[in-house]
Amino acid sequence: SYAIMYLSEIAGTIQSVSDNLYRARHHWLPHWLLYKTFENVRFATESLVQQLLPEMPRYSTKPKEEGKSKRSATIEDISTTAIVDPAAKDDKESFLLNQDQTVELSPQTKKRLHKIYNLLLTLLPNSLLGCIESHPQSKSTPDGFPSEHWKLVSYFRLLEWCIVSEVEKRMFIPHLSEFFRCFTICDKEHLDCDQNKLYMIKFLYTLTTDCKEIIQKLCNTDYGTKLMEYFISLRCSPTYISYNDESLPFLFAIILRCCEDEDFLLTFIRTSNFDWAMQYLLLETVDYPQTAVPLKAILEKAFKVSPMTRKRYQSTFLLSLSLIHI
C-alpha cells in the first residue's frame, strides 16, 4: 500500500506519471482494487484513481473509527454519499442532502472519467462474483469479519464517485441485472453489518437520484422485490444500531422513490417486511431517527392508497402513544 500511495503522490504532481498510469489502468486497477486481501491496498488504489482525475472532487478512504456512527462523522469520513438530515423539510425528499450535485468537467476529463468508469463496469459480471466467492462466508462472530470479506467496498465507493451526471446513470442501466445478481448473493449470506451490502445500497441510492428510468426498472422487475426482501439484523449493540441507521435510510429512500408507482406501493404494503419495518424501526424504537424519516413518508403514501392500511395502523399508533406516556 505504501508503494501505491507513493505513486498516488507523484501522479498528483507529475503529469507524465499520471498519463502512464491511466494508459496502463487495465493492468493494475482490477488487481489492486478487487483481488488484494489487504484493505489498505484497496484504499490506496481508490486514492490513486482519484489522482488521475484532478478536476473531480475527492473523498477520503480513511477507515471510520470504531464505534463512530454516521451521525457524528464528518463528510470526509463517510464517502461521497449524502447525509440524512431528519430536520430538513424543504421538499418530499429534503432529508437527503447533497443529492447528485453535477460536476462541471473539461472534455478531456470527461473522456478519461468514462474510460475508467467503463473499465469498472466490465468488472461486474465475473470479477465481482469471483471476489465474493473467493472467501467462504460464515456467520458473524463477536469479533466481526476480517477485512477480506469486504472486498466490494472500494469498488462500489469508486463506482459511485464516477457518477457525476445523468449520463453515467444511463450507462449503468445495461448492468442492472449483474448488479442485482451480486446484491442478491450478498444479501442471502445474512452477514451482520455487511459492509459490501452497505456500499452497494449507497451506490444504488445515488444511481436512482433524479433518474426515473432506473426507478421504473426497479418497479417493473423483480429488482424491487429484492429490495423488499433486504435482510436486516436488529441487535442492541451500538455497532448494529450505528450500522443500521447508516444503511437503512438509503434502502428506504430508494423504496420511497419506487412507491411513486402505486402498484409497487400496494405490493410493498402487503408484504410482512412492511409491517416488520414499521413496527421495529419506527413505532417501537427511537434508535433509528434517520431511518424513521423515509418510513414515515412511505406510511403516509400507504394511507392515501389503502384505507385498510390506515385503519389497521390507527390502533397501533394509539397503543404506541400510550406506551410513550406510561
Coordinates of C-alpha atoms in Angstrom, one line a residue:
S1 CA 0.0 0.0 0.0
Y2 CA 2.9 2.4 0.7
A3 CA 4.1 1.9 -2.9
I4 CA 0.7 2.7 -4.3
M5 CA 0.4 5.8 -2.1
Y6 CA 3.8 6.9 -3.4
L7 CA 2.5 6.5 -6.9
S8 CA -0.6 8.5 -6.0
E9 CA 1.6 11.3 -4.6
I10 CA 3.8 11.7 -7.6
A11 CA 0.9 11.2 -10.0
G12 CA -0.7 14.3 -8.5
T13 CA 2.4 16.4 -9.3
I14 CA 3.9 14.8 -12.4
Q15 CA 1.6 14.7 -15.4
S16 CA 3.6 12.1 -17.3
V17 CA 3.3 9.7 -14.4
S18 CA -0.5 10.3 -14.3
D19 CA -0.8 9.7 -18.0
N20 CA 1.2 6.5 -18.0
L21 CA -0.8 5.1 -15.1
Y22 CA -4.0 6.0 -16.9
R23 CA -2.9 4.2 -20.1
A24 CA -1.9 1.1 -18.1
R25 CA -5.1 1.1 -16.0
H26 CA -6.3 -2.3 -17.3
H27 CA -3.2 -3.9 -15.8
W28 CA -3.3 -2.6 -12.3
L29 CA -6.7 -1.3 -11.4
P30 CA -8.7 -4.6 -11.3
H31 CA -6.0 -6.5 -9.5
W32 CA -5.3 -3.8 -6.8
L33 CA -8.9 -2.8 -6.3
L34 CA -10.6 -6.2 -6.0
Y35 CA -8.3 -9.1 -5.6
K36 CA -5.9 -7.9 -2.9
T37 CA -6.6 -9.3 0.6
F38 CA -5.5 -6.2 2.5
E39 CA -7.9 -3.3 2.6
N40 CA -5.1 -0.8 2.8
V41 CA -4.1 -1.7 -0.7
R42 CA -7.7 -1.3 -2.0
F43 CA -8.0 2.1 -0.2
A44 CA -4.7 3.3 -1.6
T45 CA -5.9 2.2 -5.1
E46 CA -9.0 4.4 -4.6
S47 CA -6.8 7.4 -3.9
L48 CA -4.6 6.6 -6.9
V49 CA -7.6 6.6 -9.2
Q50 CA -8.8 9.9 -7.9
Q51 CA -5.4 11.4 -8.6
L52 CA -5.9 10.5 -12.3
L53 CA -8.9 12.9 -12.4
P54 CA -7.7 16.0 -10.5
E55 CA -10.8 18.1 -11.6
M56 CA -13.1 15.7 -9.7
P57 CA -13.9 16.3 -6.0
R58 CA -12.1 13.8 -3.8
Y59 CA -13.2 11.7 -0.9
S60 CA -11.2 10.2 2.0
T61 CA -10.7 6.5 2.3
K62 CA -9.8 6.8 6.0
P63 CA -11.5 4.0 7.9
K64 CA -14.2 5.1 10.2
E65 CA -13.2 5.0 13.9
E66 CA -14.7 2.1 15.8
G67 CA -17.9 3.0 17.4
K68 CA -18.2 6.2 15.5
S69 CA -21.6 6.5 13.9
K70 CA -22.5 8.3 10.8
R71 CA -24.4 10.9 12.9
S72 CA -21.1 12.1 14.4
A73 CA -18.9 11.5 11.3
T74 CA -17.6 14.3 9.1
I75 CA -18.2 14.3 5.3
E76 CA -14.6 13.2 4.8
D77 CA -15.1 10.1 6.9
I78 CA -18.2 8.7 5.1
S79 CA -17.5 8.6 1.4
T80 CA -19.3 10.6 -1.3
T81 CA -22.9 9.6 -0.4
A82 CA -25.5 12.0 1.0
I83 CA -26.0 12.6 4.7
V84 CA -29.6 12.1 6.0
D85 CA -31.0 15.1 7.9
P86 CA -34.4 14.5 9.5
A87 CA -34.7 18.2 10.4
A88 CA -34.7 19.3 6.8
K89 CA -38.3 19.9 5.4
D90 CA -38.0 21.7 2.1
D91 CA -39.4 19.1 -0.2
K92 CA -40.6 15.5 -0.3
E93 CA -37.0 14.1 -0.1
S94 CA -35.3 17.0 1.6
F95 CA -34.0 14.8 4.3
L96 CA -31.5 13.5 1.7
L97 CA -28.9 16.2 1.4
N98 CA -26.2 16.7 -1.3
Q99 CA -28.3 14.9 -3.9
D100 CA -26.4 14.4 -7.1
Q101 CA -24.5 17.6 -7.4
T102 CA -23.5 17.9 -11.1
V103 CA -19.8 18.4 -11.6
E104 CA -18.5 20.5 -14.5
L105 CA -15.6 18.8 -16.1
S106 CA -13.4 19.5 -19.1
P107 CA -14.0 17.4 -22.2
Q108 CA -10.6 15.6 -21.6
T109 CA -11.5 14.8 -18.0
K110 CA -15.0 13.5 -19.1
K111 CA -13.4 11.2 -21.6
R112 CA -10.9 9.9 -19.1
L113 CA -13.7 9.5 -16.5
H114 CA -15.8 7.5 -18.8
K115 CA -12.9 5.2 -19.8
I116 CA -12.3 4.5 -16.1
Y117 CA -16.0 4.1 -15.4
N118 CA -16.4 1.6 -18.3
L119 CA -13.4 -0.4 -17.0
L120 CA -15.1 -0.6 -13.6
L121 CA -18.4 -1.7 -15.3
T122 CA -16.6 -4.5 -17.1
L123 CA -15.7 -6.0 -13.7
L124 CA -19.3 -6.5 -12.7
P125 CA -20.2 -9.9 -14.3
N126 CA -17.4 -12.2 -13.3
S127 CA -14.7 -10.5 -11.3
L128 CA -17.1 -9.2 -8.6
L129 CA -18.8 -12.6 -8.2
G130 CA -15.4 -14.3 -8.0
C131 CA -14.3 -11.8 -5.4
I132 CA -17.3 -12.7 -3.2
E133 CA -16.9 -16.4 -3.6
S134 CA -13.1 -16.4 -3.1
H135 CA -13.7 -16.4 0.7
P136 CA -16.3 -18.7 2.2
Q137 CA -18.8 -16.6 4.0
S138 CA -19.5 -17.6 7.6
K139 CA -21.9 -16.3 10.2
S140 CA -20.9 -13.4 12.2
T141 CA -18.8 -13.6 15.4
P142 CA -18.4 -11.1 18.2
D143 CA -15.2 -10.0 16.6
G144 CA -16.8 -9.4 13.3
F145 CA -15.3 -10.3 9.9
P146 CA -11.7 -9.8 8.6
S147 CA -11.3 -7.1 6.0
E148 CA -11.0 -9.6 3.1
H149 CA -14.8 -10.1 3.4
W150 CA -15.4 -6.5 2.4
K151 CA -13.6 -6.5 -1.0
L152 CA -16.5 -4.8 -2.7
V153 CA -16.4 -1.6 -0.6
S154 CA -13.7 0.2 -2.5
Y155 CA -15.2 -0.9 -5.8
F156 CA -18.7 0.5 -5.2
R157 CA -17.4 3.6 -3.5
L158 CA -15.3 4.4 -6.5
L159 CA -18.1 3.5 -8.9
E160 CA -20.3 5.9 -7.0
W161 CA -17.7 8.6 -7.3
C162 CA -17.7 8.2 -11.1
I163 CA -21.4 9.2 -11.3
V164 CA -21.4 13.0 -11.9
S165 CA -24.4 13.4 -14.2
E166 CA -27.3 11.6 -15.8
V167 CA -25.0 10.2 -18.4
E168 CA -23.2 7.8 -16.1
K169 CA -26.5 6.7 -14.6
R170 CA -27.8 5.7 -18.1
M171 CA -24.5 4.0 -18.8
F172 CA -25.2 1.7 -15.9
I173 CA -28.7 0.6 -16.9
P174 CA -27.5 -2.4 -19.0
H175 CA -25.6 -3.6 -15.9
L176 CA -28.6 -3.6 -13.5
S177 CA -29.1 -7.3 -13.8
E178 CA -25.5 -8.0 -13.0
F179 CA -25.6 -5.6 -10.0
F180 CA -28.7 -7.3 -8.6
R181 CA -27.2 -10.7 -9.1
C182 CA -24.3 -9.6 -7.0
F183 CA -26.5 -7.9 -4.5
T184 CA -28.7 -11.0 -4.0
I185 CA -25.7 -13.2 -3.4
C186 CA -24.5 -10.8 -0.7
D187 CA -27.9 -10.4 0.9
K188 CA -28.6 -14.2 1.1
E189 CA -25.5 -14.7 3.2
H190 CA -27.2 -12.8 6.0
L191 CA -24.0 -11.3 7.2
D192 CA -24.4 -8.9 10.1
C193 CA -23.2 -5.3 9.5
D194 CA -22.3 -6.3 5.9
Q195 CA -20.0 -3.6 4.5
N196 CA -20.3 -4.8 1.0
K197 CA -24.0 -4.5 1.1
L198 CA -23.9 -1.1 2.7
Y199 CA -21.9 0.4 -0.1
M200 CA -24.0 -1.3 -2.7
I201 CA -27.1 0.3 -1.3
K202 CA -25.4 3.7 -1.1
F203 CA -24.4 3.3 -4.8
L204 CA -28.0 2.3 -5.7
Y205 CA -29.3 5.4 -3.9
T206 CA -27.0 7.7 -5.9
L207 CA -28.0 5.8 -9.1
T208 CA -31.7 6.4 -8.5
T209 CA -31.4 10.1 -7.6
D210 CA -33.3 12.0 -10.2
C211 CA -33.3 9.1 -12.6
K212 CA -36.9 8.0 -13.3
E213 CA -35.8 5.5 -15.9
I214 CA -33.9 3.4 -13.3
I215 CA -36.6 3.8 -10.7
Q216 CA -39.1 2.4 -13.2
K217 CA -36.8 -0.5 -13.9
L218 CA -36.9 -1.3 -10.2
C219 CA -40.6 -1.1 -10.1
N220 CA -41.3 -3.2 -13.1
T221 CA -38.9 -6.1 -12.4
D222 CA -38.0 -8.4 -9.6
Y223 CA -35.3 -5.9 -8.6
G224 CA -37.8 -4.1 -6.5
T225 CA -38.8 -7.4 -4.8
K226 CA -35.1 -8.0 -3.9
L227 CA -35.1 -4.6 -2.1
M228 CA -38.3 -5.5 -0.2
E229 CA -36.6 -8.7 1.0
Y230 CA -33.5 -7.0 2.2
F231 CA -32.0 -8.7 5.2
I232 CA -31.9 -6.6 8.4
S233 CA -30.5 -7.7 11.7
L234 CA -31.6 -5.8 14.8
R235 CA -29.5 -6.1 18.0
C236 CA -29.0 -3.8 20.9
S237 CA -25.2 -3.4 20.3
P238 CA -24.1 0.1 19.4
T239 CA -22.3 -1.3 16.4
Y240 CA -25.5 -2.8 15.0
I241 CA -27.5 0.3 15.7
S242 CA -24.9 2.6 14.1
Y243 CA -24.7 0.3 11.0
N244 CA -28.5 0.1 10.6
D245 CA -29.1 3.8 10.9
E246 CA -26.4 4.4 8.3
S247 CA -27.6 1.8 5.8
L248 CA -31.3 1.7 6.2
P249 CA -32.1 5.3 5.4
F250 CA -30.7 4.7 1.9
L251 CA -32.6 1.5 1.5
F252 CA -36.0 3.0 2.4
A253 CA -35.3 6.2 0.5
I254 CA -34.9 4.0 -2.6
I255 CA -38.1 2.2 -1.8
L256 CA -39.8 5.6 -1.1
R257 CA -38.9 6.7 -4.6
C258 CA -40.3 3.4 -6.0
C259 CA -43.5 4.0 -4.1
E260 CA -44.4 6.8 -6.5
D261 CA -45.5 3.8 -8.6
E262 CA -48.8 2.8 -7.0
D263 CA -48.6 -0.8 -8.0
F264 CA -45.2 -1.1 -6.3
L265 CA -46.5 0.6 -3.2
L266 CA -49.5 -1.7 -3.0
T267 CA -47.3 -4.7 -3.4
F268 CA -44.9 -3.5 -0.7
I269 CA -47.6 -2.8 1.9
R270 CA -48.9 -6.4 1.5
T271 CA -45.5 -7.9 2.5
S272 CA -44.7 -8.9 6.0
N273 CA -41.5 -6.9 5.8
F274 CA -43.6 -3.7 5.5
D275 CA -45.2 -4.4 8.9
W276 CA -42.0 -5.6 10.4
A277 CA -40.2 -2.4 9.4
M278 CA -42.9 -0.1 10.7
Q279 CA -43.1 -2.0 14.0
Y280 CA -39.4 -2.4 14.8
L281 CA -37.8 0.5 13.0
L282 CA -40.4 3.2 13.5
L283 CA -43.1 2.6 16.1
E284 CA -41.4 0.6 18.9
T285 CA -37.9 2.2 18.9
V286 CA -36.1 5.6 19.0
D287 CA -32.8 4.1 17.9
Y288 CA -33.2 4.8 14.2
P289 CA -34.2 8.5 13.8
Q290 CA -32.8 8.8 10.2
T291 CA -34.4 5.6 9.1
A292 CA -37.8 6.8 10.5
V293 CA -37.9 9.7 8.1
P294 CA -38.4 7.7 4.8
L295 CA -40.5 5.2 6.7
K296 CA -43.0 7.9 7.8
A297 CA -43.2 9.1 4.2
I298 CA -43.9 5.6 2.9
L299 CA -46.6 5.1 5.6
E300 CA -48.2 8.4 4.6
K301 CA -48.4 7.2 1.0
A302 CA -49.8 3.9 2.1
F303 CA -52.6 5.6 4.0
K304 CA -53.6 7.5 0.8
V305 CA -53.9 4.4 -1.4
S306 CA -55.1 1.9 1.2
P307 CA -57.8 2.7 3.7
M308 CA -57.4 -0.8 5.2
T309 CA -53.7 0.0 6.0
R310 CA -54.8 3.3 7.5
K311 CA -57.4 1.7 9.7
R312 CA -55.0 -1.1 10.7
Y313 CA -52.4 1.3 11.9
Q314 CA -54.8 3.6 13.8
S315 CA -54.9 1.2 16.8
T316 CA -51.1 0.6 16.5
F317 CA -50.5 4.4 16.8
L318 CA -52.8 4.7 19.8
L319 CA -51.0 1.9 21.5
S320 CA -47.6 3.4 20.8
L321 CA -48.6 6.8 22.1
S322 CA -50.0 5.2 25.3
L323 CA -46.7 3.4 25.9
I324 CA -44.7 6.6 25.4
H325 CA -46.7 8.3 28.2
I326 CA -46.5 5.5 30.7

